[in-house]
Amino acid sequence: MKSYSESYKNAGVDITAGYRAVELMKKHIARTRNEGCLDDVGGFGGCFGLPIAGMEEPVLVSGTDGCGTKVKLAILMDKHDTIGIDAVAMCVNDIICCGARPLFFLDYIACGKNVPEKIAEIVGGVAEGCVQSGAALIGGETAEHPGMMPVEDYDLAGFAVGVVDKKKILDNTKMAAGDVVIALPSTGIHSNGFSLCRKVFDIDHNNPALYVPCEELGGKTIGETLLTPTKIYVKPILALLEKVNVKGISHITGGGFYENIPRSIPDGLGAKIDRSAVRVLPIFDLIAKTGNIPERDMFNTFNMGVGMSVVVPADEADKAIAVLAENGIDAYTIGEIVASDEKVVIA
């Protein structure tokens, strides 16, 4: 059966473009298949067999997020092959904070006009993020919205589900003064704070400076530096959880240090962060200088070079750093847990 509607096409929705996009993305989706996948793309729902062997009380952990206005930069630069990594990262990096292993992912793309090749590029990035995290891409939706957004615009969001044995869910009530805070470096801005970035660098007006090599960024352009995809920490953290007593994990996203680090710390305790220890990436210095932004606001908006933090006992800190190094993460100590009513102190 051939499905086609000339009337719908004249209204702005070409359903045949959707079919073409699905065909182009199938090769990307195939890369993400794991042991839970039961069927191919094309049904009304994605089926997944829950791998729970060895678990006493499996608990599903879910997360959903988007890429914020980072998408605007991808559209301006006409580069769509990495924004999908961000969509996956923002979801799976959240659920790993509970100790959950990602199982599967679904994406949602809303666009002004369905250009199959562009949609396939976006999904290719999603697939790469799924491969990096071990999640299967088992479904999604591409919705063409003529009249609601310009034809070149799109937005991207995702949804992930993971699983963890209930007894292994991270319990921050065991955290204590003297525990150590370890930083896992970010790859850059990741996927938050882009409304401020857009203002600082005049991105909405397609500032020519976005495309000019910048000495402060090691010769890279501002545009390509800002589009660097979010680091996915799933596999290194899973390895760490197997070997070290991890008491808390924070994914440093919107709200920076001041909003995210407290989320893994119980009442009566706080994190004392050594400002001099934080390895701030050059892009953050450039943002602060260009926008004349106070340091307090920088640490309350961006990850500042720390994409994730973990809390471990002091006598396991060296081991934790070694395990992370074995898994490709150049982790380092940035502070300690102290008895305090103030959740984060950066000094």
PDB file of C-alpha atoms in Angstrom, residues 24-29 31-32 80-85 88 107 109 117-131 137:
ATOM      1  CA  LEU A  24      17.519   6.759   6.235  1.00  0.00           C
ATOM      2  CA  MET A  25      17.671   6.469  10.021  1.00  0.00           C
ATOM      3  CA  LYS A  26      17.318   2.673  10.197  1.00  0.00           C
ATOM      4  CA  LYS A  27      21.051   2.116   9.691  1.00  0.00           C
ATOM      5  CA  HIS A  28      21.759   4.380  12.673  1.00  0.00           C
ATOM      6  CA  ILE A  29      19.186   2.678  14.872  1.00  0.00           C
ATOM      7  CA  ARG A  31      23.933   0.297  15.728  1.00  0.00           C
ATOM      8  CA  THR A  32      22.171   0.666  19.080  1.00  0.00           C
ATOM      9  CA  HIS A  80      23.098  18.461  12.925  1.00  0.00           C
ATOM     10  CA  ASP A  81      25.144  15.301  13.475  1.00  0.00           C
ATOM     11  CA  THR A  82      26.062  15.831  17.147  1.00  0.00           C
ATOM     12  CA  ILE A  83      23.044  17.507  18.752  1.00  0.00           C
ATOM     13  CA  GLY A  84      21.492  14.057  19.196  1.00  0.00           C
ATOM     14  CA  ILE A  85      24.385  13.046  21.433  1.00  0.00           C
ATOM     15  CA  VAL A  88      20.869  11.278  24.972  1.00  0.00           C
ATOM     16  CA  ASP A 107      13.565  10.629  20.720  1.00  0.00           C
ATOM     17  CA  ILE A 109      11.852  15.737  16.841  1.00  0.00           C
ATOM     18  CA  GLU A 117      18.562  13.870   5.181  1.00  0.00           C
ATOM     19  CA  LYS A 118      18.635  16.409   8.045  1.00  0.00           C
ATOM     20  CA  ILE A 119      16.412  14.249  10.254  1.00  0.00           C
ATOM     21  CA  ALA A 120      18.671  11.268   9.569  1.00  0.00           C
ATOM     22  CA  GLU A 121      21.697  13.345  10.606  1.00  0.00           C
ATOM     23  CA  ILE A 122      20.009  14.253  13.877  1.00  0.00           C
ATOM     24  CA  VAL A 123      19.065  10.638  14.558  1.00  0.00           C
ATOM     25  CA  GLY A 124      22.597   9.577  13.675  1.00  0.00           C
ATOM     26  CA  GLY A 125      23.771  11.675  16.604  1.00  0.00           C
ATOM     27  CA  VAL A 126      21.104  10.164  18.833  1.00  0.00           C
ATOM     28  CA  ALA A 127      22.314   6.707  17.837  1.00  0.00           C
ATOM     29  CA  GLU A 128      25.909   7.641  18.644  1.00  0.00           C
ATOM     30  CA  GLY A 129      24.816   8.794  22.104  1.00  0.00           C
ATOM     31  CA  CYS A 130      22.976   5.519  22.598  1.00  0.00           C
ATOM     32  CA  VAL A 131      26.050   3.526  21.576  1.00  0.00           C
ATOM     33  CA  LEU A 137      17.149   3.385  20.400  1.00  0.00           C
TER      34      LEU A 137
END
